[in-house]
Amino acid sequence: MFYELYIRSFCDGNGDGIGDLVGAEQKLDYLAGLGIEGIWLLPILQSPAYHGYSVTDFFSINPIYGNLKELRSFLASAHRRDLKVILDLPINHTSPSHEWFLRALDGERPYRDWYLFLQNEDWLKARRHWDGEKVWTNYSGQWAYTLFGPGSPDLNYESTSLWQQMKEVLTFWLSVGFDGFRFDAAKHIFDFSIEKGICEYQHSRNIAFWKEMTSHCRSISPDSIFVSEVWDDARIVDLYSAIFGIGFNFPLAEDLKSAIAKKDPELLVISLKTDLNRCFRAKRSYESGLFLTNHDMSRLVSSMNGDRELSLLSMSVMLSLPGVPFFYYGEELGMEGVYNMYFNEEQLEPFLWYENGYGPGQTEWKALGKNHPHSGVSYEAQEAVDDSYYMRFRAILEFRKSNPWLRFATIKSVKRKETLIMLKVAGESKSANILHNLGTKKIAVDLNADVQVINGTVSRYRNKRYLGALASAMEVTE
Ligand code: ACG
């Protein structure tokens, strides 16, 4: 299991109100205590943007988060606790303030070739693949290709010297001690057709690029971990995941959340049997990056319209599936936050350590618009309180931690009976029946004595067992 950590909002180690590496290091016991095996660090490289995805120097970290010495210390402390740390690396684009881009604007080689400048007025008609946004930005009279907006001109990997440059970046961060990378925007390396002048994904060229980057890393550090971010349908996610080893399963996140929010088990059952089937069967070429939410999405409780029982059920379904689970910081507290196109970024709010919103380590860079002090959502209010959301969330994590075999298991069958989803999964030496009740009434189930409750309740009446409303349980059949 991996924890997706947004350092700016996590823990402030130097009292400036902004989360940093020193603060995050102080909280490593907290993180290890959740039972995770690793941390996905959202971008920490030098960047003027709060999100960090537009980099100004690929060889240094944002001074607001600390320095290289502090990073090394953070990594060493994480490793001492057996936690892996992967770095989110956005190499599809840079900030327009990156020196490379400024020199490119001056026409200096090789930098000029490292970005895509307008060669044909017709290209201005090109629109972004999925939402029709414009993709060219005028920088003082020079048009550059900017798929993610004016704050991030795209790098142009037609230039082979840029491939070499990026390999040096990868070598550097591996030598600092990272265990691998979450590669941002993996399907966007080649996503504009120069021949046609339109936005068009060139998946085979992207894959060739990532093959070369990942084998470069493996030649330095054979056990490197790579996770691909490809937000697309199952077939495309598949293509890339096979190269990286772990691929975020976006289709699963969407189908699982809608099945539960709509209390419609059939939706997930169909999806697991069809589109998602290939990532859970025995002969698969990668591990599914299981997740429900990330920094680009509404938080879990918000996507369940505030229903915390549905959120916990979603977590228990996710953590019963084969693959490598990821969860976003603050989800363990049940923090809220709606993602919307107006960039108020509620889902990035400070992790709420204290009930009154103040105290050592609390970050304050952003207002607590959704997760108010005195609302009972803080760590302080929930820690060690029986039945709090946090304690129940932890119990679900504990279930997964004590069943590590699920990671490599295979889904043998998926069935539905009324509101129940029934999974048969098999690992190397263990098999299990896993039941999730998406209904609001308890339901009679066939479970023997060795039942592990994942979430909710299992009760007995006469000779029958009942799985509670919105509850999950597993029976291991050695
Ligand atoms: C990553 C990061 C994100 C970051 C960038 C840029 C990339 O996580 O935080 O933005 O560095 C697209 C990209 C992703 C990108 C997201 C935000 N995420 O592909 O790499 O945008 C469709 C498209 C997807 C698209 C998605 C969301 O196909 O490509 O993701 O919509 O907009 C079904 C379909 C599926 C469809 C979905 C949703 O599942 O199968 O195809 O996805 O429905 O409709 C950051 C900042 C930005 C800043 C940038 C520089 O957040 O504000 O501009 O950095």
Short mmCIF file of C-alpha atoms and ligand atoms in Angstrom, two decimals:
data_model
loop_
_atom_site.label_atom_id
_atom_site.label_comp_id
_atom_site.label_asym_id
_atom_site.label_seq_id
_atom_site.Cartn_x
_atom_site.Cartn_y
_atom_site.Cartn_z
CA MET A 1 0.00 0.00 0.00
CA PHE A 2 1.17 3.48 -0.87
CA TYR A 3 0.22 6.82 0.67
CA GLU A 4 -0.08 9.74 -1.76
CA LEU A 5 1.52 12.61 0.08
CA TYR A 6 1.09 16.28 -0.74
CA ILE A 7 3.93 17.70 1.26
CA ARG A 8 2.71 21.32 1.26
CA SER A 9 -0.40 20.33 3.21
CA PHE A 10 1.01 17.64 5.45
CA CYS A 11 3.31 18.76 8.23
CA ASP A 12 5.19 22.00 8.77
CA GLY A 13 8.64 21.50 10.28
CA ASN A 14 9.88 25.11 10.34
CA GLY A 15 6.90 27.17 11.39
CA ASP A 16 6.23 28.98 8.11
CA GLY A 17 2.82 27.39 7.71
CA ILE A 18 3.88 25.32 4.70
CA GLY A 19 4.48 21.61 4.88
CA ASP A 20 8.06 20.48 4.30
CA LEU A 21 10.42 17.52 4.39
CA VAL A 22 11.48 18.04 7.98
CA GLY A 23 7.82 17.99 9.01
CA ALA A 24 7.06 14.93 6.89
CA GLU A 25 10.02 13.13 8.45
CA GLN A 26 8.59 13.80 11.89
CA LYS A 27 5.39 12.07 10.82
CA LEU A 28 6.96 8.93 9.41
CA ASP A 29 5.95 6.93 12.47
CA TYR A 30 2.39 8.06 11.91
CA LEU A 31 2.59 6.94 8.27
CA ALA A 32 4.28 3.63 9.02
CA GLY A 33 1.61 3.06 11.68
CA LEU A 34 -1.05 3.09 8.97
CA GLY A 35 0.47 -0.09 7.63
CA ILE A 36 1.62 1.34 4.33
CA GLU A 37 4.66 0.08 2.45
CA GLY A 38 5.48 3.22 0.58
CA ILE A 39 4.94 6.88 -0.10
CA TRP A 40 4.18 8.55 -3.41
CA LEU A 41 5.56 12.04 -3.03
CA LEU A 42 3.69 14.54 -5.20
CA PRO A 43 6.13 16.81 -7.09
CA ILE A 44 8.75 18.47 -4.90
CA LEU A 45 11.12 19.76 -7.58
CA GLN A 46 11.71 23.47 -7.97
CA SER A 47 8.51 25.04 -9.32
CA PRO A 48 6.65 28.32 -8.95
CA ALA A 49 3.31 26.49 -8.85
CA TYR A 50 1.61 25.22 -5.68
CA HIS A 51 1.01 21.87 -7.43
CA GLY A 52 4.64 21.50 -8.49
CA TYR A 53 3.86 20.04 -11.91
CA SER A 54 5.64 22.82 -13.79
CA VAL A 55 9.30 22.49 -13.00
CA THR A 56 11.98 25.19 -13.24
CA ASP A 57 14.93 22.95 -12.40
CA PHE A 58 14.90 19.16 -12.63
CA PHE A 59 17.95 18.84 -10.39
CA SER A 60 16.83 20.70 -7.32
CA ILE A 61 13.97 20.65 -4.90
CA ASN A 62 11.65 23.48 -4.09
CA PRO A 63 13.42 25.40 -1.27
CA ILE A 64 10.07 25.89 0.40
CA TYR A 65 10.08 22.13 1.09
CA GLY A 66 13.72 21.90 2.18
CA ASN A 67 17.10 21.07 0.79
CA LEU A 68 18.86 18.01 -0.52
CA LYS A 69 20.29 17.15 2.90
CA GLU A 70 16.81 17.17 4.40
CA LEU A 71 15.53 15.07 1.53
CA ARG A 72 18.28 12.49 2.06
CA SER A 73 17.47 12.40 5.73
CA PHE A 74 13.74 11.95 4.99
CA LEU A 75 14.53 9.10 2.60
CA ALA A 76 16.91 7.40 5.02
CA SER A 77 14.34 7.62 7.83
CA ALA A 78 11.65 6.22 5.54
CA HIS A 79 13.92 3.35 4.51
CA ARG A 80 14.72 2.56 8.14
CA ARG A 81 10.98 2.00 8.58
CA ASP A 82 10.85 -0.17 5.45
CA LEU A 83 8.94 2.45 3.54
CA LYS A 84 9.71 2.93 -0.14
CA VAL A 85 9.47 6.43 -1.56
CA ILE A 86 8.61 7.19 -5.17
CA LEU A 87 8.89 10.61 -6.69
CA ASP A 88 6.25 12.15 -8.91
CA LEU A 89 8.14 13.29 -11.96
CA PRO A 90 6.42 15.55 -14.49
CA ILE A 91 8.72 15.40 -17.50
CA ASN A 92 6.18 16.08 -20.22
CA HIS A 93 6.52 19.85 -19.78
CA THR A 94 8.31 22.55 -17.80
CA SER A 95 7.42 25.91 -16.34
CA PRO A 96 7.74 28.80 -18.82
CA SER A 97 10.24 30.21 -16.31
CA HIS A 98 12.55 27.24 -16.76
CA GLU A 99 15.89 28.43 -18.08
CA TRP A 100 15.57 25.95 -20.96
CA PHE A 101 12.38 27.63 -22.13
CA LEU A 102 13.79 31.14 -21.76
CA ARG A 103 16.81 30.13 -23.84
CA ALA A 104 14.53 28.41 -26.33
CA LEU A 105 12.64 31.68 -26.78
CA ASP A 106 16.02 33.28 -27.54
CA GLY A 107 16.52 30.68 -30.26
CA GLU A 108 19.43 28.99 -28.48
CA ARG A 109 20.18 25.37 -29.38
CA PRO A 110 19.56 22.70 -28.26
CA TYR A 111 16.82 24.33 -26.13
CA ARG A 112 14.92 25.62 -29.14
CA ASP A 113 14.45 21.99 -30.22
CA TRP A 114 13.33 20.93 -26.75
CA TYR A 115 9.97 22.70 -27.13
CA LEU A 116 7.45 22.71 -29.94
CA PHE A 117 7.04 26.08 -31.63
CA LEU A 118 4.38 26.84 -34.17
CA GLN A 119 5.45 25.92 -37.70
CA ASN A 120 2.15 26.35 -39.46
CA GLU A 121 -0.71 28.79 -38.72
CA ASP A 122 -3.17 25.92 -39.24
CA TRP A 123 -1.82 24.24 -36.12
CA LEU A 124 -3.55 26.96 -34.07
CA LYS A 125 -6.84 25.23 -34.85
CA ALA A 126 -5.75 22.13 -32.92
CA ARG A 127 -7.81 21.42 -29.80
CA ARG A 128 -7.04 19.36 -26.72
CA HIS A 129 -7.95 15.68 -27.07
CA TRP A 130 -10.59 15.42 -24.40
CA ASP A 131 -12.18 18.82 -23.80
CA GLY A 132 -11.54 21.02 -26.81
CA GLU A 133 -9.30 23.54 -25.00
CA LYS A 134 -6.78 25.55 -27.03
CA VAL A 135 -3.26 24.15 -26.96
CA TRP A 136 -1.03 26.99 -28.17
CA THR A 137 0.20 29.93 -26.10
CA ASN A 138 1.71 33.14 -27.37
CA TYR A 139 4.84 34.05 -25.41
CA SER A 140 5.76 37.59 -26.56
CA GLY A 141 5.06 36.79 -30.19
CA GLN A 142 6.21 33.16 -30.21
CA TRP A 143 3.64 30.38 -30.10
CA ALA A 144 4.51 27.29 -28.10
CA TYR A 145 2.56 24.05 -27.62
CA THR A 146 1.03 24.00 -24.13
CA LEU A 147 -1.33 21.07 -23.67
CA PHE A 148 -1.86 21.70 -19.94
CA GLY A 149 -2.13 25.46 -20.29
CA PRO A 150 0.14 28.51 -20.51
CA GLY A 151 1.90 27.62 -17.23
CA SER A 152 3.52 24.52 -18.70
CA PRO A 153 4.95 24.50 -22.23
CA ASP A 154 5.41 20.93 -23.47
CA LEU A 155 8.83 19.46 -23.95
CA ASN A 156 9.42 18.15 -27.45
CA TYR A 157 10.83 14.63 -27.39
CA GLU A 158 11.48 14.64 -31.13
CA SER A 159 14.87 15.86 -29.92
CA THR A 160 17.10 12.96 -28.91
CA SER A 161 19.38 15.17 -26.81
CA LEU A 162 16.37 15.72 -24.56
CA TRP A 163 16.07 11.95 -24.00
CA GLN A 164 19.66 11.99 -22.84
CA GLN A 165 19.00 14.95 -20.56
CA MET A 166 16.05 13.19 -18.94
CA LYS A 167 18.08 10.07 -18.33
CA GLU A 168 20.48 12.23 -16.35
CA VAL A 169 17.54 13.52 -14.31
CA LEU A 170 16.45 9.95 -13.54
CA THR A 171 19.99 8.90 -12.65
CA PHE A 172 20.29 11.83 -10.29
CA TRP A 173 17.11 11.16 -8.29
CA LEU A 174 17.81 7.45 -8.05
CA SER A 175 21.27 8.28 -6.71
CA VAL A 176 19.68 10.56 -4.10
CA GLY A 177 17.77 7.54 -2.84
CA PHE A 178 14.33 7.41 -4.40
CA ASP A 179 12.97 3.92 -4.99
CA GLY A 180 11.28 4.83 -8.23
CA PHE A 181 8.90 7.21 -9.91
CA ARG A 182 5.28 7.99 -10.57
CA PHE A 183 5.52 9.15 -14.15
CA ASP A 184 3.13 11.97 -14.81
CA ALA A 185 1.11 12.34 -17.99
CA ALA A 186 2.65 9.22 -19.53
CA LYS A 187 0.46 9.23 -22.63
CA HIS A 188 1.35 12.83 -23.45
CA ILE A 189 5.01 12.56 -24.44
CA PHE A 190 4.00 12.40 -28.10
CA ASP A 191 0.47 13.70 -28.30
CA PHE A 192 0.60 16.23 -31.14
CA SER A 193 0.88 15.07 -34.73
CA ILE A 194 3.26 17.32 -36.64
CA GLU A 195 2.18 15.71 -39.91
CA LYS A 196 -1.52 16.36 -39.35
CA GLY A 197 -1.28 19.44 -37.13
CA ILE A 198 -3.76 17.99 -34.62
CA CYS A 199 -3.72 16.62 -31.11
CA GLU A 200 -3.36 12.89 -31.47
CA TYR A 201 -1.85 10.35 -29.10
CA GLN A 202 1.04 8.37 -30.54
CA HIS A 203 0.91 5.47 -28.15
CA SER A 204 3.58 3.34 -29.78
CA ARG A 205 6.11 6.18 -29.71
CA ASN A 206 5.22 6.94 -26.10
CA ILE A 207 5.75 3.33 -25.20
CA ALA A 208 9.13 3.25 -26.92
CA PHE A 209 10.11 6.34 -24.91
CA TRP A 210 9.04 4.83 -21.58
CA LYS A 211 10.70 1.52 -22.37
CA GLU A 212 13.96 3.36 -22.78
CA MET A 213 13.52 5.47 -19.62
CA THR A 214 12.49 2.55 -17.43
CA SER A 215 15.27 0.28 -18.69
CA HIS A 216 17.73 3.09 -18.04
CA CYS A 217 16.53 3.23 -14.42
CA ARG A 218 16.60 -0.53 -14.08
CA SER A 219 20.19 -0.58 -15.31
CA ILE A 220 21.07 1.62 -12.32
CA SER A 221 18.66 0.26 -9.80
CA PRO A 222 17.11 -3.06 -10.85
CA ASP A 223 14.30 -2.97 -8.29
CA SER A 224 13.06 0.47 -9.26
CA ILE A 225 9.30 0.91 -8.92
CA PHE A 226 7.40 2.68 -11.70
CA VAL A 227 3.80 3.71 -11.74
CA SER A 228 2.14 5.07 -14.86
CA GLU A 229 -0.44 7.80 -14.83
CA VAL A 230 -2.57 7.18 -17.89
CA TRP A 231 -6.10 8.45 -17.41
CA ASP A 232 -7.90 6.59 -20.11
CA ASP A 233 -10.00 3.54 -20.85
CA ALA A 234 -8.92 0.07 -19.78
CA ARG A 235 -7.32 -0.87 -23.09
CA ILE A 236 -4.95 2.13 -23.08
CA VAL A 237 -4.18 1.84 -19.35
CA ASP A 238 -3.20 -1.73 -20.08
CA LEU A 239 -0.76 -0.84 -22.84
CA TYR A 240 1.29 1.43 -20.64
CA SER A 241 1.01 -0.50 -17.39
CA ALA A 242 2.80 -3.42 -18.97
CA ILE A 243 5.91 -1.25 -19.40
CA PHE A 244 5.85 0.32 -15.96
CA GLY A 245 4.91 -2.71 -13.88
CA ILE A 246 2.19 -0.82 -12.00
CA GLY A 247 -0.47 1.26 -13.71
CA PHE A 248 -3.09 3.38 -12.03
CA ASN A 249 -6.41 1.70 -12.66
CA PHE A 250 -8.54 4.74 -13.53
CA PRO A 251 -11.43 2.70 -14.97
CA LEU A 252 -11.68 0.72 -11.74
CA ALA A 253 -11.69 3.87 -9.61
CA GLU A 254 -14.55 5.28 -11.66
CA ASP A 255 -16.62 2.08 -11.85
CA LEU A 256 -16.13 1.19 -8.21
CA LYS A 257 -17.15 4.63 -6.97
CA SER A 258 -20.21 4.82 -9.20
CA ALA A 259 -21.35 1.29 -8.30
CA ILE A 260 -21.20 2.15 -4.63
CA ALA A 261 -22.58 5.68 -4.85
CA LYS A 262 -25.53 4.31 -6.86
CA LYS A 263 -25.71 1.16 -4.72
CA ASP A 264 -25.67 -0.79 -7.96
CA PRO A 265 -23.49 -3.90 -7.59
CA GLU A 266 -24.19 -4.99 -11.16
CA LEU A 267 -22.19 -2.05 -12.48
CA LEU A 268 -19.01 -3.22 -10.81
CA VAL A 269 -19.70 -6.90 -11.49
CA ILE A 270 -20.01 -6.26 -15.22
CA SER A 271 -16.92 -4.11 -15.26
CA LEU A 272 -14.85 -6.71 -13.37
CA LYS A 273 -16.01 -9.40 -15.78
CA THR A 274 -15.34 -7.44 -18.95
CA ASP A 275 -13.15 -4.33 -19.21
CA LEU A 276 -11.26 -4.92 -15.99
CA ASN A 277 -11.01 -8.64 -16.31
CA ARG A 278 -7.52 -8.67 -17.78
CA CYS A 279 -5.84 -6.85 -14.91
CA PHE A 280 -6.96 -9.40 -12.32
CA ARG A 281 -6.42 -12.67 -14.11
CA ALA A 282 -3.53 -15.06 -13.65
CA LYS A 283 -1.55 -14.20 -16.77
CA ARG A 284 -1.29 -10.46 -16.38
CA SER A 285 1.72 -8.44 -17.32
CA TYR A 286 1.50 -5.84 -14.56
CA GLU A 287 -0.02 -4.99 -11.22
CA SER A 288 -3.05 -2.82 -10.96
CA GLY A 289 -2.52 0.47 -9.14
CA LEU A 290 -5.72 0.35 -7.09
CA PHE A 291 -7.03 3.70 -5.94
CA LEU A 292 -10.26 5.60 -5.46
CA THR A 293 -9.21 9.23 -5.42
CA ASN A 294 -6.17 11.36 -6.08
CA HIS A 295 -5.23 15.03 -6.14
CA ASP A 296 -7.05 15.51 -9.49
CA MET A 297 -10.36 14.29 -8.09
CA SER A 298 -12.93 15.02 -5.43
CA ARG A 299 -12.19 13.40 -2.13
CA LEU A 300 -13.85 10.09 -1.33
CA VAL A 301 -16.44 11.33 1.19
CA SER A 302 -17.37 14.16 -1.18
CA SER A 303 -17.74 11.81 -4.11
CA MET A 304 -20.11 9.75 -1.95
CA ASN A 305 -22.15 12.91 -1.25
CA GLY A 306 -20.99 13.03 2.34
CA ASP A 307 -21.95 9.43 3.11
CA ARG A 308 -19.13 8.05 5.22
CA GLU A 309 -20.51 4.51 5.31
CA LEU A 310 -20.35 4.39 1.51
CA SER A 311 -16.80 5.72 1.62
CA LEU A 312 -15.66 3.01 4.00
CA LEU A 313 -17.37 0.38 1.91
CA SER A 314 -15.55 1.69 -1.19
CA MET A 315 -12.25 1.35 0.63
CA SER A 316 -13.04 -2.18 1.72
CA VAL A 317 -13.99 -3.24 -1.80
CA MET A 318 -10.82 -1.69 -3.18
CA LEU A 319 -8.63 -3.32 -0.54
CA SER A 320 -10.08 -6.73 -1.27
CA LEU A 321 -8.82 -6.67 -4.85
CA PRO A 322 -5.48 -7.88 -6.24
CA GLY A 323 -2.92 -5.19 -6.98
CA VAL A 324 -1.06 -2.40 -5.23
CA PRO A 325 -3.38 -0.04 -3.34
CA PHE A 326 -2.81 3.71 -3.10
CA PHE A 327 -4.72 6.22 -1.02
CA TYR A 328 -4.60 9.98 -0.87
CA TYR A 329 -3.49 11.88 2.24
CA GLY A 330 -6.39 12.92 4.46
CA GLU A 331 -8.70 10.20 3.18
CA GLU A 332 -8.00 8.32 6.41
CA LEU A 333 -9.64 11.21 8.31
CA GLY A 334 -12.56 11.40 5.91
CA MET A 335 -11.61 14.92 4.84
CA GLU A 336 -13.88 16.47 2.24
CA GLY A 337 -13.09 18.42 -0.93
CA VAL A 338 -14.73 18.79 -4.30
CA TYR A 339 -12.59 19.05 -7.39
CA ASN A 340 -13.89 21.55 -9.85
CA MET A 341 -12.72 23.36 -12.92
CA TYR A 342 -12.36 26.70 -11.14
CA PHE A 343 -9.16 25.60 -9.43
CA ASN A 344 -10.18 26.26 -5.87
CA GLU A 345 -8.50 22.90 -5.21
CA GLU A 346 -10.45 22.01 -2.07
CA GLN A 347 -8.97 18.54 -2.27
CA LEU A 348 -5.53 19.96 -1.41
CA GLU A 349 -6.45 21.39 1.98
CA PRO A 350 -4.13 21.10 4.98
CA PHE A 351 -4.18 17.78 6.75
CA LEU A 352 -6.06 18.59 9.93
CA TRP A 353 -3.98 17.42 12.87
CA TYR A 354 -5.75 19.40 15.58
CA GLU A 355 -9.36 20.02 16.40
CA ASN A 356 -8.89 23.77 16.79
CA GLY A 357 -6.85 23.94 13.58
CA TYR A 358 -3.60 25.02 15.29
CA GLY A 359 -0.62 23.28 16.81
CA PRO A 360 2.89 22.07 16.04
CA GLY A 361 3.20 20.85 12.47
CA GLN A 362 -0.20 22.11 11.32
CA THR A 363 0.07 23.64 7.85
CA GLU A 364 -1.83 26.84 7.18
CA TRP A 365 -0.97 27.82 3.61
CA LYS A 366 -4.55 27.38 2.49
CA ALA A 367 -7.84 28.10 4.18
CA LEU A 368 -9.77 25.20 5.66
CA GLY A 369 -12.82 25.76 3.49
CA LYS A 370 -14.20 22.25 3.77
CA ASN A 371 -12.53 20.58 6.71
CA HIS A 372 -13.37 22.98 9.47
CA PRO A 373 -11.83 23.10 12.89
CA HIS A 374 -14.21 21.73 15.55
CA SER A 375 -15.97 19.56 13.00
CA GLY A 376 -14.60 16.35 14.45
CA VAL A 377 -12.60 15.51 11.33
CA SER A 378 -9.16 16.16 12.82
CA TYR A 379 -6.70 13.45 13.70
CA GLU A 380 -6.80 14.67 17.30
CA ALA A 381 -10.57 14.24 17.50
CA GLN A 382 -10.62 10.78 15.96
CA GLU A 383 -7.45 9.10 17.10
CA ALA A 384 -8.13 6.26 19.53
CA VAL A 385 -11.86 6.99 19.49
CA ASP A 386 -13.74 3.73 18.98
CA ASP A 387 -15.74 3.69 15.81
CA SER A 388 -14.43 7.03 14.54
CA TYR A 389 -14.03 7.16 10.76
CA TYR A 390 -10.27 7.18 11.17
CA MET A 391 -10.22 4.09 13.39
CA ARG A 392 -12.55 2.22 11.04
CA PHE A 393 -10.46 3.25 8.04
CA ARG A 394 -7.40 1.97 9.85
CA ALA A 395 -9.10 -1.34 10.55
CA ILE A 396 -9.69 -1.78 6.81
CA LEU A 397 -6.02 -1.00 6.14
CA GLU A 398 -5.13 -3.52 8.82
CA PHE A 399 -7.19 -6.15 7.01
CA ARG A 400 -5.13 -5.60 3.88
CA LYS A 401 -1.89 -5.53 5.78
CA SER A 402 -2.61 -8.88 7.35
CA ASN A 403 -3.51 -10.37 3.95
CA PRO A 404 -0.51 -9.44 1.80
CA TRP A 405 -1.18 -12.43 -0.45
CA LEU A 406 -4.12 -10.55 -1.98
CA ARG A 407 -1.66 -8.40 -3.93
CA PHE A 408 -0.71 -11.20 -6.31
CA ALA A 409 -3.99 -13.08 -6.18
CA THR A 410 -6.25 -13.79 -9.13
CA ILE A 411 -9.96 -13.17 -9.35
CA LYS A 412 -11.49 -16.53 -10.19
CA SER A 413 -15.10 -15.46 -10.31
CA VAL A 414 -17.35 -12.48 -9.75
CA LYS A 415 -21.01 -12.98 -9.02
CA ARG A 416 -23.91 -11.00 -7.72
CA LYS A 417 -26.79 -12.10 -5.52
CA GLU A 418 -29.25 -9.35 -4.75
CA THR A 419 -27.15 -6.57 -3.23
CA LEU A 420 -24.10 -8.78 -2.73
CA ILE A 421 -20.92 -8.81 -4.76
CA MET A 422 -19.26 -12.21 -4.35
CA LEU A 423 -15.63 -12.60 -5.35
CA LYS A 424 -13.62 -15.79 -5.41
CA VAL A 425 -9.94 -15.01 -5.29
CA ALA A 426 -6.96 -17.32 -5.28
CA GLY A 427 -3.40 -16.74 -4.24
CA GLU A 428 -0.47 -19.13 -4.32
CA SER A 429 -1.36 -20.93 -1.14
CA LYS A 430 -4.67 -19.41 -0.10
CA SER A 431 -8.09 -18.83 -1.61
CA ALA A 432 -10.97 -16.80 -0.32
CA ASN A 433 -14.58 -15.86 -0.75
CA ILE A 434 -15.05 -12.16 -0.36
CA LEU A 435 -18.49 -10.66 0.07
CA HIS A 436 -19.52 -7.02 -0.12
CA ASN A 437 -23.05 -5.96 0.67
CA LEU A 438 -23.93 -2.80 -1.24
CA GLY A 439 -27.45 -2.81 0.13
CA THR A 440 -28.93 -0.99 3.08
CA LYS A 441 -30.30 -4.16 4.68
CA LYS A 442 -28.43 -7.07 6.20
CA ILE A 443 -28.40 -10.16 4.05
CA ALA A 444 -28.06 -13.88 4.75
CA VAL A 445 -24.73 -15.24 3.54
CA ASP A 446 -22.87 -18.52 3.33
CA LEU A 447 -19.85 -17.97 5.50
CA ASN A 448 -18.21 -20.51 7.78
CA ALA A 449 -16.62 -19.89 11.16
CA ASP A 450 -13.34 -18.31 9.98
CA VAL A 451 -14.70 -15.02 8.87
CA GLN A 452 -12.60 -11.87 8.73
CA VAL A 453 -14.81 -8.83 8.93
CA ILE A 454 -13.36 -6.19 6.63
CA ASN A 455 -15.86 -3.48 7.46
CA GLY A 456 -19.23 -3.33 9.23
CA THR A 457 -20.77 -6.33 10.95
CA VAL A 458 -21.40 -10.03 10.53
CA SER A 459 -24.07 -11.42 12.83
CA ARG A 460 -25.59 -14.81 13.51
CA TYR A 461 -29.23 -15.66 13.96
CA ARG A 462 -30.11 -19.30 14.55
CA ASN A 463 -27.92 -21.18 12.10
CA LYS A 464 -27.53 -18.43 9.62
CA ARG A 465 -24.98 -15.69 9.24
CA TYR A 466 -25.86 -12.23 8.08
CA LEU A 467 -23.65 -9.61 6.49
CA GLY A 468 -24.68 -6.16 7.68
CA ALA A 469 -25.75 -3.27 5.49
CA LEU A 470 -22.78 -1.81 3.55
CA ALA A 471 -20.49 -4.39 5.14
CA SER A 472 -17.70 -6.59 3.80
CA ALA A 473 -16.23 -9.87 4.95
CA MET A 474 -13.80 -12.52 3.79
CA GLU A 475 -13.61 -16.23 4.43
CA VAL A 476 -10.30 -17.88 3.71
CA THR A 477 -10.54 -21.37 2.26
CA GLU A 478 -6.98 -22.73 2.49
C1 ACG B 1 -1.63 14.79 -14.39
C2 ACG B 1 -1.47 15.25 -12.95
C3 ACG B 1 -2.07 16.63 -12.80
C4 ACG B 1 -1.18 17.59 -13.55
C5 ACG B 1 -0.81 17.10 -14.87
C6 ACG B 1 0.05 17.95 -15.69
C7 ACG B 1 -1.00 15.79 -15.27
O1 ACG B 1 -2.00 14.29 -12.09
O2 ACG B 1 -2.21 17.04 -11.47
O3 ACG B 1 -1.84 18.86 -13.64
O4 ACG B 1 1.33 17.83 -15.12
C8 ACG B 1 -5.50 14.63 -18.19
C9 ACG B 1 -4.11 14.05 -18.33
C10 ACG B 1 -3.53 13.64 -17.00
C11 ACG B 1 -3.59 14.81 -16.02
C12 ACG B 1 -5.04 15.25 -15.91
C13 ACG B 1 -5.23 16.44 -14.97
N1 ACG B 1 -3.02 14.49 -14.72
O5 ACG B 1 -4.16 12.95 -19.21
O6 ACG B 1 -2.20 13.25 -17.20
O7 ACG B 1 -5.51 15.66 -17.21
C14 ACG B 1 -10.07 12.52 -19.75
C15 ACG B 1 -8.79 12.50 -20.56
C16 ACG B 1 -7.57 12.47 -19.65
C17 ACG B 1 -7.63 13.65 -18.70
C18 ACG B 1 -8.90 13.52 -17.87
C19 ACG B 1 -9.07 14.61 -16.84
O8 ACG B 1 -8.76 11.35 -21.39
O9 ACG B 1 -6.38 12.54 -20.43
O10 ACG B 1 -6.44 13.62 -17.85
O11 ACG B 1 -10.04 13.56 -18.78
O12 ACG B 1 -9.21 15.83 -17.37
C20 ACG B 1 -13.08 8.29 -18.70
C21 ACG B 1 -12.23 8.24 -19.95
C22 ACG B 1 -11.00 9.14 -19.76
C23 ACG B 1 -11.40 10.52 -19.31
C24 ACG B 1 -12.18 10.39 -18.02
C25 ACG B 1 -12.58 11.73 -17.42
O13 ACG B 1 -12.41 7.58 -17.70
O14 ACG B 1 -11.82 6.91 -20.23
O15 ACG B 1 -10.29 9.22 -20.98
O16 ACG B 1 -10.20 11.25 -19.08
O17 ACG B 1 -13.34 9.59 -18.24
O18 ACG B 1 -13.40 12.42 -18.29
C26 ACG B 1 -1.25 19.89 -12.88
C27 ACG B 1 -2.30 20.88 -12.40
C28 ACG B 1 -2.88 21.63 -13.56
C29 ACG B 1 -1.77 22.33 -14.32
C30 ACG B 1 -0.73 21.29 -14.75
C31 ACG B 1 0.49 21.91 -15.39
O19 ACG B 1 -3.31 20.16 -11.70
O20 ACG B 1 -3.78 22.60 -13.05
O21 ACG B 1 -2.28 22.96 -15.43
O22 ACG B 1 -0.27 20.57 -13.62
#
